[in-house]
PDB file of C-alpha atoms and ligand atoms in Angstrom:
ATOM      1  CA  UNK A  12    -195.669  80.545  26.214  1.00  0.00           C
ATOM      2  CA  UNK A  13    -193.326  82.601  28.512  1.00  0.00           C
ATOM      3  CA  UNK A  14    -190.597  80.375  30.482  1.00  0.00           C
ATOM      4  CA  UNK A  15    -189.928  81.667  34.657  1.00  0.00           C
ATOM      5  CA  UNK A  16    -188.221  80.283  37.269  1.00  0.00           C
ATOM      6  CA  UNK A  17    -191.548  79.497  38.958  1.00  0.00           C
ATOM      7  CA  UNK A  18    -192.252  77.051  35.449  1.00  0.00           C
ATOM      8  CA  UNK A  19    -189.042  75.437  34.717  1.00  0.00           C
ATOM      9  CA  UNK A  20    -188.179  74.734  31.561  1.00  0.00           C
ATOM     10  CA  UNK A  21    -188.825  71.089  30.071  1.00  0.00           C
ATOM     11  CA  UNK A  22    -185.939  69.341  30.441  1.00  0.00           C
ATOM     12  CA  UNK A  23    -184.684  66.040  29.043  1.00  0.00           C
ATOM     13  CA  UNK A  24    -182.855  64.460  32.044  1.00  0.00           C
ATOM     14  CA  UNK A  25    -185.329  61.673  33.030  1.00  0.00           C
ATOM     15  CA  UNK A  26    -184.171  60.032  29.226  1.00  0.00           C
ATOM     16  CA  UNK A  27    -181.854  57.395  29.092  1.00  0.00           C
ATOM     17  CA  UNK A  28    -177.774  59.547  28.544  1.00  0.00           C
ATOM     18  CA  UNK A  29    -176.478  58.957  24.952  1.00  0.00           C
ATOM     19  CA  UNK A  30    -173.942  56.490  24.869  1.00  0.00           C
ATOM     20  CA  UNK A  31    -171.082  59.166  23.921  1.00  0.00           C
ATOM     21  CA  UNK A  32    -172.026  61.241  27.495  1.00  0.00           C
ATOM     22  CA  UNK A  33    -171.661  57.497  28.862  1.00  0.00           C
ATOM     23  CA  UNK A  34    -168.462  56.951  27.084  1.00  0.00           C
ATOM     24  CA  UNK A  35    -166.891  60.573  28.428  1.00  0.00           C
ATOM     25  CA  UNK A  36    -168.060  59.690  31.989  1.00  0.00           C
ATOM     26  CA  UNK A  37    -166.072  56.435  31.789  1.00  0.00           C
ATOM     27  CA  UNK A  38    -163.178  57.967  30.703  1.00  0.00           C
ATOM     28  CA  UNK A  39    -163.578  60.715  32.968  1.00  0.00           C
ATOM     29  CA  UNK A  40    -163.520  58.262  35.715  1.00  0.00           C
ATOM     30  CA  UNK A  41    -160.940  55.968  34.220  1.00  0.00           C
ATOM     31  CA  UNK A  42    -158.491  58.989  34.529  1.00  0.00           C
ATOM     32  CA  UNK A  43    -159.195  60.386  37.624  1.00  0.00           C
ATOM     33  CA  UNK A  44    -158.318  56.841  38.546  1.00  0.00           C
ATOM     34  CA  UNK A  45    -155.306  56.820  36.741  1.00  0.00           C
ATOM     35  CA  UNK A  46    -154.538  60.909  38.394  1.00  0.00           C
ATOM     36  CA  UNK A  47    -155.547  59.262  41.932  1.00  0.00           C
ATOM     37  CA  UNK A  48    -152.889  56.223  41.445  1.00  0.00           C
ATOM     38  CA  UNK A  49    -150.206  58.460  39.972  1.00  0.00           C
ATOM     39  CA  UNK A  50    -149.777  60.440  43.621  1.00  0.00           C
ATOM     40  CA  UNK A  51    -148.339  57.164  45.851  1.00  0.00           C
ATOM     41  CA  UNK A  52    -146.337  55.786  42.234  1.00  0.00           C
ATOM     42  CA  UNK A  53    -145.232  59.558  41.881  1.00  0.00           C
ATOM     43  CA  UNK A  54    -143.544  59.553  45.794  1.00  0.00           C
ATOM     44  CA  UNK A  55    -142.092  56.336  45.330  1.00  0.00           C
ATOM     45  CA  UNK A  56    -140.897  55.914  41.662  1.00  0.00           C
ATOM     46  CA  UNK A  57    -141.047  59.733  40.298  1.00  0.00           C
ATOM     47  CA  UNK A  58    -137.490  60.572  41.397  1.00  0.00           C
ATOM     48  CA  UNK A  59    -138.865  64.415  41.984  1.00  0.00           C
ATOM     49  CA  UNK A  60    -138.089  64.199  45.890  1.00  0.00           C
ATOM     50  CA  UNK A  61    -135.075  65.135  47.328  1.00  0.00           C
ATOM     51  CA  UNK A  62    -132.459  62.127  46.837  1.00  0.00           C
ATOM     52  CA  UNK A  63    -130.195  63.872  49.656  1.00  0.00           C
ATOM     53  CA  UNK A  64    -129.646  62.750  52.882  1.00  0.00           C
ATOM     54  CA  UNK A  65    -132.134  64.107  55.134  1.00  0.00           C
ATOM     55  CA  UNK A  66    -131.193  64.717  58.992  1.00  0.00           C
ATOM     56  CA  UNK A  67    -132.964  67.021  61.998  1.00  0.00           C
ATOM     57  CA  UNK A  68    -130.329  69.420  62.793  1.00  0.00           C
ATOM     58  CA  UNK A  69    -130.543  71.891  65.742  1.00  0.00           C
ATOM     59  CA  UNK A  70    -129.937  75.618  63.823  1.00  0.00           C
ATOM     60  CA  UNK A  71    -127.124  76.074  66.638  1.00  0.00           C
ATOM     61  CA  UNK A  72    -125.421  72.934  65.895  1.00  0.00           C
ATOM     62  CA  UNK A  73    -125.514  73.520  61.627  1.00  0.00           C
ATOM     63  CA  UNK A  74    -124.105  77.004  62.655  1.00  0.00           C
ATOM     64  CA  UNK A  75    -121.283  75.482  64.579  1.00  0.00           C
ATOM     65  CA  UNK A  76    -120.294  73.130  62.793  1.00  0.00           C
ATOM     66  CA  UNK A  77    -120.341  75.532  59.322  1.00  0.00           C
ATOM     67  CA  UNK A  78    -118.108  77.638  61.392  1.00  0.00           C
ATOM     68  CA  UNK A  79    -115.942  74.722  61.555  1.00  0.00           C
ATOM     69  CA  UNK A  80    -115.914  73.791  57.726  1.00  0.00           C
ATOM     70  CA  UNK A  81    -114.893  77.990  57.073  1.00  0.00           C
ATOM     71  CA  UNK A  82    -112.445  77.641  59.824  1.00  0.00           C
ATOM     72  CA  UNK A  83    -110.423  74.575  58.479  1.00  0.00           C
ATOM     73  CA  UNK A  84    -110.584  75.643  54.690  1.00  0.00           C
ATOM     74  CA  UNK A  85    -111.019  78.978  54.152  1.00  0.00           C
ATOM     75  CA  UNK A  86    -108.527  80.753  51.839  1.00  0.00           C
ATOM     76  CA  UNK A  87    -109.719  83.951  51.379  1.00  0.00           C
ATOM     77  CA  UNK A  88    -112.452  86.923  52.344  1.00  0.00           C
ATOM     78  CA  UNK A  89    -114.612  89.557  50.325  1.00  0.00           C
ATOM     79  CA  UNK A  90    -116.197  92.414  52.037  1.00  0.00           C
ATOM     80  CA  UNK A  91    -116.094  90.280  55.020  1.00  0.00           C
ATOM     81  CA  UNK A  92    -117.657  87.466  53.670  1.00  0.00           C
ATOM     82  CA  UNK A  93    -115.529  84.011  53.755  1.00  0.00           C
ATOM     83  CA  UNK A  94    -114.158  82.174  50.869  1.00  0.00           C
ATOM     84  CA  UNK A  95    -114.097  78.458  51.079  1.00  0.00           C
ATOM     85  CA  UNK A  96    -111.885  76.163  49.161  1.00  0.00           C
ATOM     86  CA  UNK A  97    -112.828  72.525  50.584  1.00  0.00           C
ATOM     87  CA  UNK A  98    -111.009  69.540  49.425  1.00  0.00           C
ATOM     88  CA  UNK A  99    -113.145  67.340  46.568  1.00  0.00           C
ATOM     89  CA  UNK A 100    -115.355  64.806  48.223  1.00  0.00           C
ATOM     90  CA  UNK A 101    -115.665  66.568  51.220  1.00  0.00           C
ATOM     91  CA  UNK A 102    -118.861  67.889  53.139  1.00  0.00           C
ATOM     92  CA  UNK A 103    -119.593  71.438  52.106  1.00  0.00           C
ATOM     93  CA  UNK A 104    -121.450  73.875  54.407  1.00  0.00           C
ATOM     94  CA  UNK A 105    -123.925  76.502  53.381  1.00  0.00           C
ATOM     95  CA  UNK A 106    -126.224  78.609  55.034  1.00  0.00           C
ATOM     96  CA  UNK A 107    -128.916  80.604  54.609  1.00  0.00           C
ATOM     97  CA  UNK A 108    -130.025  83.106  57.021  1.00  0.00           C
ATOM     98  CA  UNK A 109    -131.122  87.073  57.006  1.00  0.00           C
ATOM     99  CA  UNK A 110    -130.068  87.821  54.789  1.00  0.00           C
ATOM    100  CA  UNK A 111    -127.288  86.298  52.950  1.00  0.00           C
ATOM    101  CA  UNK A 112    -125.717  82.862  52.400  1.00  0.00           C
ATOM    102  CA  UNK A 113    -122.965  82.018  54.513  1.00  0.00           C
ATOM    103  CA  UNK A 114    -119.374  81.283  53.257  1.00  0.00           C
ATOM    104  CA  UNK A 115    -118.651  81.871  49.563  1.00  0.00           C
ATOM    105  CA  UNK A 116    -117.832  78.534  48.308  1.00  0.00           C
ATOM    106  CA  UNK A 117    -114.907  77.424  45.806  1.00  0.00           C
ATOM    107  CA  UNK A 118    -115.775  74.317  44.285  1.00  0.00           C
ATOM    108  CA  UNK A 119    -113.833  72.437  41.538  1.00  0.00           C
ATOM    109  CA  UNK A 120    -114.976  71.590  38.588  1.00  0.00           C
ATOM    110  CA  UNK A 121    -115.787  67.616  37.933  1.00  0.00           C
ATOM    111  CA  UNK A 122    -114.880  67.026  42.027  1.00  0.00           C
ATOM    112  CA  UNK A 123    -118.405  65.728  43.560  1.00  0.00           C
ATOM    113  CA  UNK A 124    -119.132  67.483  46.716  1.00  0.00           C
ATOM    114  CA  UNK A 125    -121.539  66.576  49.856  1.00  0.00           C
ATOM    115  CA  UNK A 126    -123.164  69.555  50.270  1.00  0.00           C
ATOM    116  CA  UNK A 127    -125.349  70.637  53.926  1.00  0.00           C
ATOM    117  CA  UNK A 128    -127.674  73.633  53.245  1.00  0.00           C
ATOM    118  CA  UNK A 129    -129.645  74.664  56.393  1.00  0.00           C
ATOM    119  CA  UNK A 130    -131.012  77.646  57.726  1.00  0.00           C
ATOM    120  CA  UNK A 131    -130.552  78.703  61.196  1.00  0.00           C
ATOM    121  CA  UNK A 132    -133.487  81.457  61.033  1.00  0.00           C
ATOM    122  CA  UNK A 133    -136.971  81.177  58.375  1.00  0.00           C
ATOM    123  CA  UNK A 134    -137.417  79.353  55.273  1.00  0.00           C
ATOM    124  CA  UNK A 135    -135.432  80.374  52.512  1.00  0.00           C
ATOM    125  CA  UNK A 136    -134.797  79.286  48.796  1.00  0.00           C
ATOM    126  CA  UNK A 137    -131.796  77.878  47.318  1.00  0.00           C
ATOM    127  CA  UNK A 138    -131.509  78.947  43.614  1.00  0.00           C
ATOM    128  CA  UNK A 139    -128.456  78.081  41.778  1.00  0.00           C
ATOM    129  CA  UNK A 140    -128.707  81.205  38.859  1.00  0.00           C
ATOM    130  CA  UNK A 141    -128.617  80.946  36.144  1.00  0.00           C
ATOM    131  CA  UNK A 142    -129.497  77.721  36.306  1.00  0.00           C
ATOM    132  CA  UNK A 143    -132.865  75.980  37.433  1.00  0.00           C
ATOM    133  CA  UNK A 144    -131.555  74.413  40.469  1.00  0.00           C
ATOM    134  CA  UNK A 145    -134.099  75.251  43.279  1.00  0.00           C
ATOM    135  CA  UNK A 146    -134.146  73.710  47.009  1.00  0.00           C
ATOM    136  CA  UNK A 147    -136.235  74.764  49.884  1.00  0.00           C
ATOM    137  CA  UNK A 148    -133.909  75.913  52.649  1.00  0.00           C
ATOM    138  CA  UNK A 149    -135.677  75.333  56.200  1.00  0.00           C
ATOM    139  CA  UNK A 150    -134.282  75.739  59.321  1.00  0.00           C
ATOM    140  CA  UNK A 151    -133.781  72.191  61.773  1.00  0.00           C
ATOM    141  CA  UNK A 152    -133.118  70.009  58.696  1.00  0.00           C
ATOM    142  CA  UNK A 153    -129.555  69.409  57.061  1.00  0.00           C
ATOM    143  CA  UNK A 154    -130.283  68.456  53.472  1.00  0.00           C
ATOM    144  CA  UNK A 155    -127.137  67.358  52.681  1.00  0.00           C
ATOM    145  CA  UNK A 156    -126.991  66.838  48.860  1.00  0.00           C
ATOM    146  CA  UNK A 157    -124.699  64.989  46.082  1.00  0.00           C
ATOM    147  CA  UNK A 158    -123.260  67.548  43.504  1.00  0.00           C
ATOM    148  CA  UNK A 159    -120.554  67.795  41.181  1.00  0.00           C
ATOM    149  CA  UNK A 160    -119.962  71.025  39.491  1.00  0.00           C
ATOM    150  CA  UNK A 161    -119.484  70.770  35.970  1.00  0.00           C
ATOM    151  CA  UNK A 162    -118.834  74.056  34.626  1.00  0.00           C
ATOM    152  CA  UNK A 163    -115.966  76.269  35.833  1.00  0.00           C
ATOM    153  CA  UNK A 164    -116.927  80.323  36.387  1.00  0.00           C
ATOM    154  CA  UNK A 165    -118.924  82.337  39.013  1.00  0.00           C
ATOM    155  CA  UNK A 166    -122.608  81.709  39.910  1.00  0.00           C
ATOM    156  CA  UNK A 167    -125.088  83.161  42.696  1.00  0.00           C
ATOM    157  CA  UNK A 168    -127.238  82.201  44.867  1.00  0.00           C
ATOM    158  CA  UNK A 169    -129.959  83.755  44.666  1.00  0.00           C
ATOM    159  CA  UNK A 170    -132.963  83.797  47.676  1.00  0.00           C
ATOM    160  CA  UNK A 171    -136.264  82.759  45.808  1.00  0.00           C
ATOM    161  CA  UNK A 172    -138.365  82.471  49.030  1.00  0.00           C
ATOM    162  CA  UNK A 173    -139.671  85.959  50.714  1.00  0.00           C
ATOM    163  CA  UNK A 174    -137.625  86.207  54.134  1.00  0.00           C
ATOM    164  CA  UNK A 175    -138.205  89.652  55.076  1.00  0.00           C
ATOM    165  CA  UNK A 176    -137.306  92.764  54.315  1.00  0.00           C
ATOM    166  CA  UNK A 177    -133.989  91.847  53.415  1.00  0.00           C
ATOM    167  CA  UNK A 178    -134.676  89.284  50.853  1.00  0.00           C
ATOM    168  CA  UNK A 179    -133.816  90.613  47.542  1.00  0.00           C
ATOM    169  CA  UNK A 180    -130.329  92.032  48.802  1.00  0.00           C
ATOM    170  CA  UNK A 181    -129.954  87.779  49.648  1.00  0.00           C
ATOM    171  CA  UNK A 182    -127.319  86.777  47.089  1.00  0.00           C
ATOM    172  CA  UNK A 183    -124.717  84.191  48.023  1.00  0.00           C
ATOM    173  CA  UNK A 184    -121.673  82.959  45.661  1.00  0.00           C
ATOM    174  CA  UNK A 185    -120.172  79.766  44.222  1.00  0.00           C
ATOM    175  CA  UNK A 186    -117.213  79.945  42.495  1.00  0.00           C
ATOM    176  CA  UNK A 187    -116.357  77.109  40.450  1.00  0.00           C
ATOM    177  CA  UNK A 188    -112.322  76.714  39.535  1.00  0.00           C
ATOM    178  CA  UNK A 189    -111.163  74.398  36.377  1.00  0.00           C
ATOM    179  CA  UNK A 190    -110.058  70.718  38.134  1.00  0.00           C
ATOM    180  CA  UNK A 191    -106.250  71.849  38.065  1.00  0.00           C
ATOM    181  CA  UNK A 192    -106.469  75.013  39.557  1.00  0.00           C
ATOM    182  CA  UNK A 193    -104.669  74.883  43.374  1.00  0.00           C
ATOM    183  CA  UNK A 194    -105.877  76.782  46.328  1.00  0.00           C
ATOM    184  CA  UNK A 195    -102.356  78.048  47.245  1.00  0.00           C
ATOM    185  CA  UNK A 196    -102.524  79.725  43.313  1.00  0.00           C
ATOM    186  CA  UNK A 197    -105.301  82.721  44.239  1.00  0.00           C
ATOM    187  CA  UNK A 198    -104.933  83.252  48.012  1.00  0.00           C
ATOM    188  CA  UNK A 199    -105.978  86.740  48.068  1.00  0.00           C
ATOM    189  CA  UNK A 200    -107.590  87.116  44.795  1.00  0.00           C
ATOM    190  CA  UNK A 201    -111.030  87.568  45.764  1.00  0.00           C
ATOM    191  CA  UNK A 202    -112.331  88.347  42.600  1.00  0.00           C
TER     192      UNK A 202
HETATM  193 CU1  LIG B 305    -133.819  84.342  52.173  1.00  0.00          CU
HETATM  194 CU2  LIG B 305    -135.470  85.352  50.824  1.00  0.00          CU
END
């Protein structure tokens, strides 16, 4: 005998499930339980959200006030972006906007910083390269964040969310000096 879709084949589903298929569907369930539990315990306890402070800023106001962080410590300028040399423990100002990342900073090394990233126009990404540091940048919210640079050289920032069709020339610059280094010692020396 032939099998069709007009007769179906004999099946064996009206019979009781072995007791392994009952076993998997209990630990199926068990773990989905367990997955289901883990989202609320994961925002609360995981540590993976942003430990910053968090604030509404108005894009105008984050510009200003950046303009007043470059304007008080700014010891230098390349290709007419500003160099930054804030004081340890002080708030640092960064922001990101089409299409670059606005001032160079000059951090020392082992001096923990506060540091403000904003954007004043779209959503961009804040990656630390080469490192895997990675933090959304979106406009109307100061993330202000705890960080302590721990190895002296040059790193860049790199944009790693699509802002238009400037994005991949959206490369920023921390420069991070050994502890003893001065800022009256490289006035000048951009490089
Ligand atoms: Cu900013 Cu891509």
């Amino acid at each position: 005998m032939y099998e069709s879709g007009i007769a179906s084949v004999q099946g064996v589903w009206w019979k009781p499930a072995h007791r392994a298929e009952k076993v998997w569907i209990a630990i199926a369930f068990i773990w989905c339980m367990v997955l289901f539990a883990m989202m609320p315990l994961w925002h609360l306890r995981g540590g993976q959200n942003p430990t910053g402070i968090r604030h509404r800023v108005e894009p105008a106001d984050f510009r200003e006030r950046t303009n007043e962080f470059i304007a008080a410590y700014q010891v230098g300028e390349d290709a007419g972006m500003p160099i930054v040399e804030p004081p340890p423990g002080s708030d640092v100002y960064l922001i990101g906007m089409m299409w670059q990342w606005r001032p160079i900073l000059r951090l020392q090394a082992g001096a923990e910083y506060t540091l403000h990233l904003s954007s004043v126009d779209v959503n961009h990404g804040f990656n630390l390269y080469p490192f895997n540091v990675n933090f959304q940048v979106v406009p109307g919210y100061d993330y202000a964040l705890k960080v302590t640079p721990t190895e002296a050289g040059e790193f860049r920032i790199v944009c790693n969310e699509f802002c238009g069709v400037g994005h991949h020339l959206m490369v920023g610059r921390i420069e991070v000096v050994p502890a003893d280094a001065t800022a009256a010692a490289d006035v000048g020396d951009d490089r």
